[in-house]
Tab-separated table of C-alpha atoms and ligand atoms in Angstrom:
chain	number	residue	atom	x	y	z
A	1	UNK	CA	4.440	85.105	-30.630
A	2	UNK	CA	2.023	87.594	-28.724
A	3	UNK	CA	2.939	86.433	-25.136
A	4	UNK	CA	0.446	85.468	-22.872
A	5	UNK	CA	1.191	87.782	-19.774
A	6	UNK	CA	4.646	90.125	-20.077
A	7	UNK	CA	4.922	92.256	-16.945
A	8	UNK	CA	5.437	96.086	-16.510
A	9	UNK	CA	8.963	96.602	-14.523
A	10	UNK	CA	10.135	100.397	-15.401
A	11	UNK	CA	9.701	102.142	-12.462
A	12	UNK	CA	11.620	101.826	-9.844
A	13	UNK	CA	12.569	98.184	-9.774
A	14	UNK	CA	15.900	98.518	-11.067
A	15	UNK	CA	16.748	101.107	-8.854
A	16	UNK	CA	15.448	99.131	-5.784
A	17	UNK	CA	17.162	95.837	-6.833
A	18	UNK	CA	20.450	97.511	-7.712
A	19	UNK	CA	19.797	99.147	-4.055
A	20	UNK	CA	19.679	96.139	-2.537
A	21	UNK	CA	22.751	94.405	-4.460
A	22	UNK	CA	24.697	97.417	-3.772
A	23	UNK	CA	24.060	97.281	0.338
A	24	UNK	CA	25.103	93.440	-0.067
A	25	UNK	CA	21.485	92.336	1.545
A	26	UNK	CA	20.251	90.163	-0.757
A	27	UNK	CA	18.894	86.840	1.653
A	28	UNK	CA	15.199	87.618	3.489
A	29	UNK	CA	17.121	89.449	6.696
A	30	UNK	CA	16.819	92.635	3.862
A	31	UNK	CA	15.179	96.026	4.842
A	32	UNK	CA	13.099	96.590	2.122
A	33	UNK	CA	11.291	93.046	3.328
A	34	UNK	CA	9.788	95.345	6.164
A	35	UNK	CA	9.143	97.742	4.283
A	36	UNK	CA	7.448	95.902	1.392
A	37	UNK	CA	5.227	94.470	4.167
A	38	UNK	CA	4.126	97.283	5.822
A	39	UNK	CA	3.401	98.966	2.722
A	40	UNK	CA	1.152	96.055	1.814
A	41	UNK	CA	-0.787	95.987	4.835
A	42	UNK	CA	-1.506	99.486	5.202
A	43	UNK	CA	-2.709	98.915	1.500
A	44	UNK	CA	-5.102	96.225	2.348
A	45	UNK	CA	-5.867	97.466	5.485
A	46	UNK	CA	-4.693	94.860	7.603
A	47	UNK	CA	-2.595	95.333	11.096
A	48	UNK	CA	0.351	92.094	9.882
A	49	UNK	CA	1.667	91.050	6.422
A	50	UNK	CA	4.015	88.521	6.313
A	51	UNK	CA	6.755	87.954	3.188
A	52	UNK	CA	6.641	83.998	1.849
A	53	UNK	CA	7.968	82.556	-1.304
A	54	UNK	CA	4.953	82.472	-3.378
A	55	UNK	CA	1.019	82.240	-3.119
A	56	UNK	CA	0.993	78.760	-2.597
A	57	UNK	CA	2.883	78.041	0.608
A	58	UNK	CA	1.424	81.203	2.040
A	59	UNK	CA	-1.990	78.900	2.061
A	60	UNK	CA	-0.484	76.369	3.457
A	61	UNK	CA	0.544	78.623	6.785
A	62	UNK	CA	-2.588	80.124	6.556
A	63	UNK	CA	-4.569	76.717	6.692
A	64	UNK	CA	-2.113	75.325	9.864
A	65	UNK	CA	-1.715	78.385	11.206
A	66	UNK	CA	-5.383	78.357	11.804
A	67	UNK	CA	-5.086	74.544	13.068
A	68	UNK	CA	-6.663	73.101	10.775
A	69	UNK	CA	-5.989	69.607	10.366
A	70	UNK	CA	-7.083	65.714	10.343
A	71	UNK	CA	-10.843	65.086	11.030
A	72	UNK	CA	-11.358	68.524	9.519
A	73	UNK	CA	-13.577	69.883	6.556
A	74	UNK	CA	-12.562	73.021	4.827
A	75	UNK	CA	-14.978	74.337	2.095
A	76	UNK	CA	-13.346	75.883	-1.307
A	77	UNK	CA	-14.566	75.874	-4.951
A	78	UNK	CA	-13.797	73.276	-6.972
A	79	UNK	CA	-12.847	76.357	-9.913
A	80	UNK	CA	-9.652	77.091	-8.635
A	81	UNK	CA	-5.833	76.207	-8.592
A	82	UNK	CA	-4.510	73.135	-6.637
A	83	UNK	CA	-2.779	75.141	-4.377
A	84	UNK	CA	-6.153	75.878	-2.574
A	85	UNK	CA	-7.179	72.217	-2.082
A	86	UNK	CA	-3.529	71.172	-1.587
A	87	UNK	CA	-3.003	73.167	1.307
A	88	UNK	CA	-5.983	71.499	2.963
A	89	UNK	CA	-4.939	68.285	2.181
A	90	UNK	CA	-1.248	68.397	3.058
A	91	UNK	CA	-2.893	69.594	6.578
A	92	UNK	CA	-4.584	66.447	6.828
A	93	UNK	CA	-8.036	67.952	6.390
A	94	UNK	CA	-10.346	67.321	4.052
A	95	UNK	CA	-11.328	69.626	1.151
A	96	UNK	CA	-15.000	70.131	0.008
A	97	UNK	CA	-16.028	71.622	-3.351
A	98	UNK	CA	-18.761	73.649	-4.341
A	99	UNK	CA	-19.420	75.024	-8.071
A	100	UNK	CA	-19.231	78.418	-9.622
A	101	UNK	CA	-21.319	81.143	-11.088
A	102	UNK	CA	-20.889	80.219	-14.969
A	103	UNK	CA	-20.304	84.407	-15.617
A	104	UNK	CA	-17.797	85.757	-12.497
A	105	UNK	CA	-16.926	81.899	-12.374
A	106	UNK	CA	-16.764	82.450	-8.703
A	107	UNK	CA	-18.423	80.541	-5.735
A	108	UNK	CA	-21.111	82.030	-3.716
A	109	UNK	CA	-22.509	81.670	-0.096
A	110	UNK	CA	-25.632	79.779	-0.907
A	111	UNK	CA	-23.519	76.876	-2.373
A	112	UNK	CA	-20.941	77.042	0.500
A	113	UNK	CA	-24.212	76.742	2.695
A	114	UNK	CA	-24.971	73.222	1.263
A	115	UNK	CA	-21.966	71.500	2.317
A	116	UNK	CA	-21.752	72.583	5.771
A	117	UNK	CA	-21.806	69.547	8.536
A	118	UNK	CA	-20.814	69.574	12.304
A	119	UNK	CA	-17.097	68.473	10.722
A	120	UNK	CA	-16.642	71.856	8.595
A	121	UNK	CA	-13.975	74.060	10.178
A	122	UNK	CA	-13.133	76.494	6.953
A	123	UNK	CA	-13.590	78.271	4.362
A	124	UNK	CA	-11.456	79.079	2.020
A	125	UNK	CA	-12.782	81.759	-0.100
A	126	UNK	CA	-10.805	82.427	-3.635
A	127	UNK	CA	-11.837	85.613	-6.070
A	128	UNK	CA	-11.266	84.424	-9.407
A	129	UNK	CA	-10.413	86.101	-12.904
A	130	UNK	CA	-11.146	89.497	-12.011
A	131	UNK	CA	-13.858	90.276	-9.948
A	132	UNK	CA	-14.858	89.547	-6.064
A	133	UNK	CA	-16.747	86.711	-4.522
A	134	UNK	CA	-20.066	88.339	-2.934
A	135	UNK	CA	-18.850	88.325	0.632
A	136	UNK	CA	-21.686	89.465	2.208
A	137	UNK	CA	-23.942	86.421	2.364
A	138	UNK	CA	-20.469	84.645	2.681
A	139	UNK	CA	-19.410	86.523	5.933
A	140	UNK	CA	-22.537	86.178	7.238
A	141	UNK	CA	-22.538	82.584	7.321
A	142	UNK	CA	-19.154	82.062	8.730
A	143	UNK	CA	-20.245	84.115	11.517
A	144	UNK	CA	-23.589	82.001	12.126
A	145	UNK	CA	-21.583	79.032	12.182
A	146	UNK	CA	-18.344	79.891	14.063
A	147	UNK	CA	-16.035	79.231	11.315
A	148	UNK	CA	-12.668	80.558	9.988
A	149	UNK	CA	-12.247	82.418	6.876
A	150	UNK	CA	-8.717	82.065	4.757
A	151	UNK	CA	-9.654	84.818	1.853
A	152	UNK	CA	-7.369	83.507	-1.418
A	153	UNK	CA	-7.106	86.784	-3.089
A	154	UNK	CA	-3.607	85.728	-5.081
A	155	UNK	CA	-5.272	87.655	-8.196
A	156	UNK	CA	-7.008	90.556	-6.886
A	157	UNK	CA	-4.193	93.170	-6.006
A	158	UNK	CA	-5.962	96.728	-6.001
A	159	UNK	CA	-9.865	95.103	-6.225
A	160	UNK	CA	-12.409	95.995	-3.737
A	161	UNK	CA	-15.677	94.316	-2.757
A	162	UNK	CA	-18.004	97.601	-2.184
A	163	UNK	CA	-14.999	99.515	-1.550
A	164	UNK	CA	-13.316	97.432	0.845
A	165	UNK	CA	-9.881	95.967	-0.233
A	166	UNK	CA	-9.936	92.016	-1.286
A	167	UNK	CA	-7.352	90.408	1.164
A	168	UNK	CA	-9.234	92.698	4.147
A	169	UNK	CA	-11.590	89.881	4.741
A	170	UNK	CA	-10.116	86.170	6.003
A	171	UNK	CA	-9.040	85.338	9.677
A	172	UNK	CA	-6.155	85.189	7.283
A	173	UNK	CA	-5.880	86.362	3.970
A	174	UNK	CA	-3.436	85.748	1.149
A	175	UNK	CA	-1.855	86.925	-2.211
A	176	UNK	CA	0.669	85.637	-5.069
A	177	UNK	CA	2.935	88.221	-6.650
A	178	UNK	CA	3.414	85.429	-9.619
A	179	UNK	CA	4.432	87.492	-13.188
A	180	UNK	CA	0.624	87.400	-14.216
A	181	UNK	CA	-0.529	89.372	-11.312
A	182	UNK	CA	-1.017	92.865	-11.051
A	183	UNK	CA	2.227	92.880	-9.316
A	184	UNK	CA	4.884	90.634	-9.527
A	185	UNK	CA	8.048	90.094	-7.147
A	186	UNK	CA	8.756	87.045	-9.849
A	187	UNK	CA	7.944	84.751	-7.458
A	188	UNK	CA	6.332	85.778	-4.221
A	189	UNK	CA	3.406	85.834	-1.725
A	190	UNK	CA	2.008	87.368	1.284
A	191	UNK	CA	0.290	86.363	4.010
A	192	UNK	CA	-2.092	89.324	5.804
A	193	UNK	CA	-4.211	89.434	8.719
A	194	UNK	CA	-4.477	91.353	11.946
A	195	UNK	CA	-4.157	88.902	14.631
A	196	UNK	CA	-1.205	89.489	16.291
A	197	UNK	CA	-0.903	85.738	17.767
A	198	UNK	CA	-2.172	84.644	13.980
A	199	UNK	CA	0.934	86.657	12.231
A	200	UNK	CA	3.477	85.360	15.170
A	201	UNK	CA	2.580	81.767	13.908
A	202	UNK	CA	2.817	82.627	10.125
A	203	UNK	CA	6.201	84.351	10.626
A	204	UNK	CA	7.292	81.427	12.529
A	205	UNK	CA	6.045	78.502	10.036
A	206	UNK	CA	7.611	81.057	7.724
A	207	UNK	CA	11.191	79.894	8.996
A	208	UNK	CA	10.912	76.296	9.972
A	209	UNK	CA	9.839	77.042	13.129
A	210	UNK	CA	13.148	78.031	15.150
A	211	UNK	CA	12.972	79.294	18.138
A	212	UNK	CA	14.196	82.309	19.304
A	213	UNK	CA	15.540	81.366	22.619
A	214	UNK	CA	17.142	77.571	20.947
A	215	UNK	CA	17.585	78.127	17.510
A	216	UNK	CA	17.948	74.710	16.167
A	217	UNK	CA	15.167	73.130	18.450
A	218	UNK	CA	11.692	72.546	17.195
A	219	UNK	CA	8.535	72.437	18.605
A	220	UNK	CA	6.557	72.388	15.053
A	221	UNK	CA	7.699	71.805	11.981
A	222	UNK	CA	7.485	74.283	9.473
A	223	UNK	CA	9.123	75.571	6.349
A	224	UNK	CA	11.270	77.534	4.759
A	225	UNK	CA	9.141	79.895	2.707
A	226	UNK	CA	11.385	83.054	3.304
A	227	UNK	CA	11.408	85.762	0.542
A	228	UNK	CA	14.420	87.560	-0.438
A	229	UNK	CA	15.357	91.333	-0.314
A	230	UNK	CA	15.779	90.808	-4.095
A	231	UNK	CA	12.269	90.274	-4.397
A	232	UNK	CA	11.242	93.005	-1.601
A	233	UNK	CA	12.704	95.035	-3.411
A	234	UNK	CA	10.842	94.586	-6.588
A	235	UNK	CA	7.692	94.303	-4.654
A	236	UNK	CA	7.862	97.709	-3.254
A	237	UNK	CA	8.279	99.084	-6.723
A	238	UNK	CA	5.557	97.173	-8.117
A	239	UNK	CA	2.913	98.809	-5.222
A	240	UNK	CA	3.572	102.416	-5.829
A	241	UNK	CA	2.291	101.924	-9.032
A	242	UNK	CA	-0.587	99.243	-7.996
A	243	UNK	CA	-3.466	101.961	-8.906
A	244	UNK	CA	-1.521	102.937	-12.036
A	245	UNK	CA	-1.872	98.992	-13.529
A	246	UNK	CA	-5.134	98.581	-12.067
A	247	UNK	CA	-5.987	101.335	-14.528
A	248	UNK	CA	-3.970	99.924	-17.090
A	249	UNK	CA	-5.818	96.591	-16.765
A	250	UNK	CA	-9.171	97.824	-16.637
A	251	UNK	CA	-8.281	99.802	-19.691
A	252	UNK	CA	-7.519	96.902	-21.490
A	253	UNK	CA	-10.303	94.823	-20.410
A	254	UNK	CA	-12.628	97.603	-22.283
A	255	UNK	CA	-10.798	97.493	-25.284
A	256	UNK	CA	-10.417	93.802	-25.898
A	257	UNK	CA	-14.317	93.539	-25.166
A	258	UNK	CA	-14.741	96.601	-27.607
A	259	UNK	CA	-12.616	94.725	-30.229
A	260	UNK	CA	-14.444	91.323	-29.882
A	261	UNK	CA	-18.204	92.493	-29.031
A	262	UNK	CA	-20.177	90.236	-31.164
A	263	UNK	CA	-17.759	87.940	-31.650
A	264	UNK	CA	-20.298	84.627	-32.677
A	265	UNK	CA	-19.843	81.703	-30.173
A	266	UNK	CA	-17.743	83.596	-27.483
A	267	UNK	CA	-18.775	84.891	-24.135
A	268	UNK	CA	-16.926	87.603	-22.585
A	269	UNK	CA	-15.719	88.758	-19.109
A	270	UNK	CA	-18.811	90.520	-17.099
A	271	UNK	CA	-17.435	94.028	-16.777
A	272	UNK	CA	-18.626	94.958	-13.266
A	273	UNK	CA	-20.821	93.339	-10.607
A	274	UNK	CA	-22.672	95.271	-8.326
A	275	UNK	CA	-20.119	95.341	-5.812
A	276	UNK	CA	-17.212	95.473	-7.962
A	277	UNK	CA	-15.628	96.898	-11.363
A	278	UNK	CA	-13.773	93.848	-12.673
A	279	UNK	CA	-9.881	94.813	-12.699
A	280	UNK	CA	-9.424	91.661	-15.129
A	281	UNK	CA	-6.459	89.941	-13.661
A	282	UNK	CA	-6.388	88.359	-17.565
A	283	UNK	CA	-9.143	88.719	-20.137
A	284	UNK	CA	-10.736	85.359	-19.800
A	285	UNK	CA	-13.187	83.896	-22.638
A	286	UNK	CA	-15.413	80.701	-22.658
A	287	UNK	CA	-16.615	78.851	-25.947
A	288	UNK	CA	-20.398	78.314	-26.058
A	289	UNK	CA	-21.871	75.001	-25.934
A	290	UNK	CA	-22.971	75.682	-29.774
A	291	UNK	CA	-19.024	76.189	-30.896
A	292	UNK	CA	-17.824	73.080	-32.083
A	293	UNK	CA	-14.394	73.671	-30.522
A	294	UNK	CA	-13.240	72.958	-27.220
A	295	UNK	CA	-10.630	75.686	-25.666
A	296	UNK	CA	-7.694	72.868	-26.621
A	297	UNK	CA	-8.675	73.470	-30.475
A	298	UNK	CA	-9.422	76.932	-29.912
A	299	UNK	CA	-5.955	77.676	-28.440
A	300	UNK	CA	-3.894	75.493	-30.839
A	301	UNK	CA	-5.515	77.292	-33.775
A	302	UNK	CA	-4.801	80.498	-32.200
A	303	UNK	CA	-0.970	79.356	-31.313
A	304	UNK	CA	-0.527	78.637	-35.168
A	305	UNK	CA	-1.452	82.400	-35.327
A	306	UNK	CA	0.989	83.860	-32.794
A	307	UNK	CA	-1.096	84.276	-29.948
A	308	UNK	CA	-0.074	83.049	-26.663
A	309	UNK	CA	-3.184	81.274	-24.822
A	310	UNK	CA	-3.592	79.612	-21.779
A	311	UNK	CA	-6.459	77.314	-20.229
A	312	UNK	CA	-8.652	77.716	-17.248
A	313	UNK	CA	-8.081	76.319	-14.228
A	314	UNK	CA	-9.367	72.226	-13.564
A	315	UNK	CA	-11.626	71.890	-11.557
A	316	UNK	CA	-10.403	70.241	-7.880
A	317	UNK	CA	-12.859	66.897	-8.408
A	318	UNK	CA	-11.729	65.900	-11.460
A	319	UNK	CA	-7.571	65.857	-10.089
A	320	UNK	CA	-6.183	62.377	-10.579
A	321	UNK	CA	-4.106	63.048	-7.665
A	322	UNK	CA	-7.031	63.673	-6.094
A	323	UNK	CA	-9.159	60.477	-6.889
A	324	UNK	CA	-6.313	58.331	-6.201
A	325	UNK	CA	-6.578	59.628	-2.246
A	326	UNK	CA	-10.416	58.550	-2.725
A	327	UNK	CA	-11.323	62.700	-2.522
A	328	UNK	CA	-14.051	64.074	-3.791
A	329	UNK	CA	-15.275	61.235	-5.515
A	330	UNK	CA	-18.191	60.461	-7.631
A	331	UNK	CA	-19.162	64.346	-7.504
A	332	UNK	CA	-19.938	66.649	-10.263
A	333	UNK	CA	-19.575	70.182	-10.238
A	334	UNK	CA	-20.887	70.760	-14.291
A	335	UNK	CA	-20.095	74.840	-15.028
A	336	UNK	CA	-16.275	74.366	-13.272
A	337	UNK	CA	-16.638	71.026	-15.671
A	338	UNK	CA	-17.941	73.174	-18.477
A	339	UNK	CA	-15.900	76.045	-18.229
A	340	UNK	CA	-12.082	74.254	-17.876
A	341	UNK	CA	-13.211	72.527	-20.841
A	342	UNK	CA	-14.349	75.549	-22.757
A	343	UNK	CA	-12.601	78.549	-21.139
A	344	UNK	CA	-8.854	79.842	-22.269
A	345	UNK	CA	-7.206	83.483	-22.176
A	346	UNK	CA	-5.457	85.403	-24.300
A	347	UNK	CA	-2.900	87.923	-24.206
A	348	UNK	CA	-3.200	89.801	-21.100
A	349	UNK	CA	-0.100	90.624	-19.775
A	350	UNK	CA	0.475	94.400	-18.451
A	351	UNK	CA	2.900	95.488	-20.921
A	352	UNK	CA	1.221	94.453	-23.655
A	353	UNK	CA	0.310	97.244	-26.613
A	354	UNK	CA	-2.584	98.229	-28.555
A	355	UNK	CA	-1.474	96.458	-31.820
A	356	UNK	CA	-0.943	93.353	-29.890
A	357	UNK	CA	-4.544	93.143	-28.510
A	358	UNK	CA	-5.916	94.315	-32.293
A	359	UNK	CA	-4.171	91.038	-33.520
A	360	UNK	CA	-5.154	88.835	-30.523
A	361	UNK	CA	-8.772	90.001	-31.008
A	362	UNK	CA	-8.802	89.725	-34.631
A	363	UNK	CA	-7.178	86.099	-34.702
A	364	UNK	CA	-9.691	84.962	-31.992
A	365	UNK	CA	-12.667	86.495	-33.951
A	366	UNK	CA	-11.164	84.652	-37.300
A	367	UNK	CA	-10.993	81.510	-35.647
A	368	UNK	CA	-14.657	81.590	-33.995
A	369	UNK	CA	-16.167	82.952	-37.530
A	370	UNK	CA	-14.351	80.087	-39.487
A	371	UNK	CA	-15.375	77.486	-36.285
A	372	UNK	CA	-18.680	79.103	-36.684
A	373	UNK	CA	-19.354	79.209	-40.532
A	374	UNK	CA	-18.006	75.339	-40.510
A	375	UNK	CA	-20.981	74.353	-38.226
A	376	UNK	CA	-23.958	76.249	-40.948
A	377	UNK	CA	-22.087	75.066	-43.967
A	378	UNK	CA	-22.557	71.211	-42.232
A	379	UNK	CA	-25.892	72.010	-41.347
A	380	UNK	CA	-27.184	72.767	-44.686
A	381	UNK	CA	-25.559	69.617	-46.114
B	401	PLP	C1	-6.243	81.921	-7.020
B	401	PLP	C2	-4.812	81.551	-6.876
B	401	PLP	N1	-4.371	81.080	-5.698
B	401	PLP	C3	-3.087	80.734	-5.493
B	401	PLP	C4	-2.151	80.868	-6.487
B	401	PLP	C5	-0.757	80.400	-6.236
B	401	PLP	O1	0.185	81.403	-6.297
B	401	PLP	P1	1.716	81.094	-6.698
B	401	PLP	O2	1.738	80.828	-8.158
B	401	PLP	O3	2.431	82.343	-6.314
B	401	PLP	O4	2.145	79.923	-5.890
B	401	PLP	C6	-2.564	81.389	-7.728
B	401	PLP	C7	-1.645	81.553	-8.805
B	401	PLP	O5	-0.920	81.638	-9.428
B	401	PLP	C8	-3.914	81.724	-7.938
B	401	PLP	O6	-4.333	82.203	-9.112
């Protein structure tokens, strides 16, 4: 099996974690914590970044650290993991969707603009797949209406949006360091911004809110989202080579289009935007409406060929979790609709080789022609 995403870890990571089993600091009070931090915010240009667990609970401190909470409306894409929304509704607040571009499958400003009412306190802005949200319009229109911005940029290590880092942009910004990202800490996140008073409260929701003066006494609750020197450790090795796998990545984002250009029924990732070259956090592909496969079929047949697959993301309004808290019902959002439905990736993982992406390409061309031929061959009956 051709694994979906294998990371890169030969640089320095041993030497780092052995480093840090060897001094016996192993729990988040760690050095290289610090300096895995302030390595990442000089990268992203930000003044604060601040360690957590993974790139989940860092939304959730970024959404209460902002105080964001019942009576609230925070606007997010409906394309996007259920961290996002999850955040907002373990707040108390209430999410609100908008669709995506059916290409970048990203949200823009002019949809955001629609949902705004006097009740809208957020938004939560998340780059998807590869490439940057167009943040002009989007930072414009936070501004005109005195809103926060939390920036989701879990999968956009290394991109830029016209040269300025992604993560550079929310009130608070965050990342995931999950084993499919550019970098990986195995599990991990950070939370960046430059507000001093901001980064106090994320630190401090960071580690159930104890206080320094009284220890065990509370005046918020918080959690325990600490991460370890273990991880810090990994995570510093991981950024000196972040422009090294951006490379990498881009590299094999041209040769995986190269190999399936043509391909009948499939559309692939849009290579650059005007504001951005597309670092392809995977190499994402979506069935057209004329293939009669959905990405279920499409990924079983290509699992009976040794290539790992996963699907796209589901779209927030159609969460059963969701509906049964009476969210974000009745709506339709149809390309997030169209595209979980139709949209998978293959192989993308950082240490994957050249013969691995010939046979991913080649099996998903195979299936598609066979798909494809199946269709005429009923057609002229
Ligand atoms: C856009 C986005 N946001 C948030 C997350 C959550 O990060 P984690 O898996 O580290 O919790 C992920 C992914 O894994 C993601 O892709």
């Amino acid at each position: 099996m051709i694994a979906v995403n294998e990371p890169l870890l030969d640089g320095n990571e041993r030497k780092y974690l052995l480093q840090a089993i060897d001094s016996g600091w192993i729990s988040s009070e760690g050095p290289f914590i610090t300096e895995f931090e302030t390595a990442f915010a000089a990268r992203v240009q930000r003044q604060h970044a601040i360690a957590v667990s993974n790139g989940s609970v860092a939304l959730d401190a970024a959404v209460v650290a902002l105080g964001i909470g019942p009576g609230d409306e925070v606007i997010l894409p409906s394309f996007t993991i259920i961290s996002c929304a999850a955040a907002i509704v373990r707040a108390g607040a209430t999410p609100v969707v908008v669709d995506c571009d059916p290409l970048t499958f990203n949200m823009s400003a002019a949809a955001v603009a629609a949902r705004i009412t006097p009740r809208t306190k957020a938004v939560m802005v998340v780059h998807l797949y590869g490439l940057p949200v167009d943040m002009d319009p989007l930072l414009e229109l936070v501004q005109r209406h005195g809103l926060k911005l939390i920036e989701d940029a879990a999968e956009m290590h290394g991109q830029t949006y016209k040269g300025r880092p992604c993560g550079s942009f929310g009130d608070i910004s965050t990342f995931s360091f999950y084993p499919n990202k550019h970098i990986t800490t195995g599990e991990g996140g950070m939370i960046v911004c430059n507000s001093p008073e901001l980064a106090a409260h994320c630190r401090s929701l960071r580690n159930l809110c104890f206080k320094p003066e009284q220890r065990f006494v509370h005046e918020e609750l918080g959690w325990n989202m600490r991460m370890t020197n273990l991880q810090a450790a990994l995570g510093l090795a991981q950024l000196e080579r972040l422009d090294e796998f951006v490379a990498r990545k881009r590299r094999m984002g041209q040769r995986y289009t190269e190999l399936l250009a043509g391909t009948p029924g499939l559309q692939l990732p849009v290579a650059q935007t005007a504001e951005a070259d597309n670092i392809y956090w995977v190499y994402p592909l979506v069935l057209d409406d004329a293939v009669p496969l959905d990405a279920k079929a499409m990924m079983k047949a290509l699992g009976e060929r040794g290539i790992g697959t996963r699907p796209f993301f589901w779209p927030m309004h159609e969460q059963p979790v969701f509906r049964k808290m009476g969210l974000m019902a009745g709506e339709s959002h149809p390309v997030s609709e169209r595209i979980a439905r139709r949209g998978f990736y293959i192989p993308s993982g950082l240490a994957l080789r050249e013969e691995q992406m010939v046979t991913s390409a080649q099996a998903a061309r195979e299936v598609m022609e066979q798909a494809m031929s199946a269709t005429q061959e009923h057609a002229h009956v």
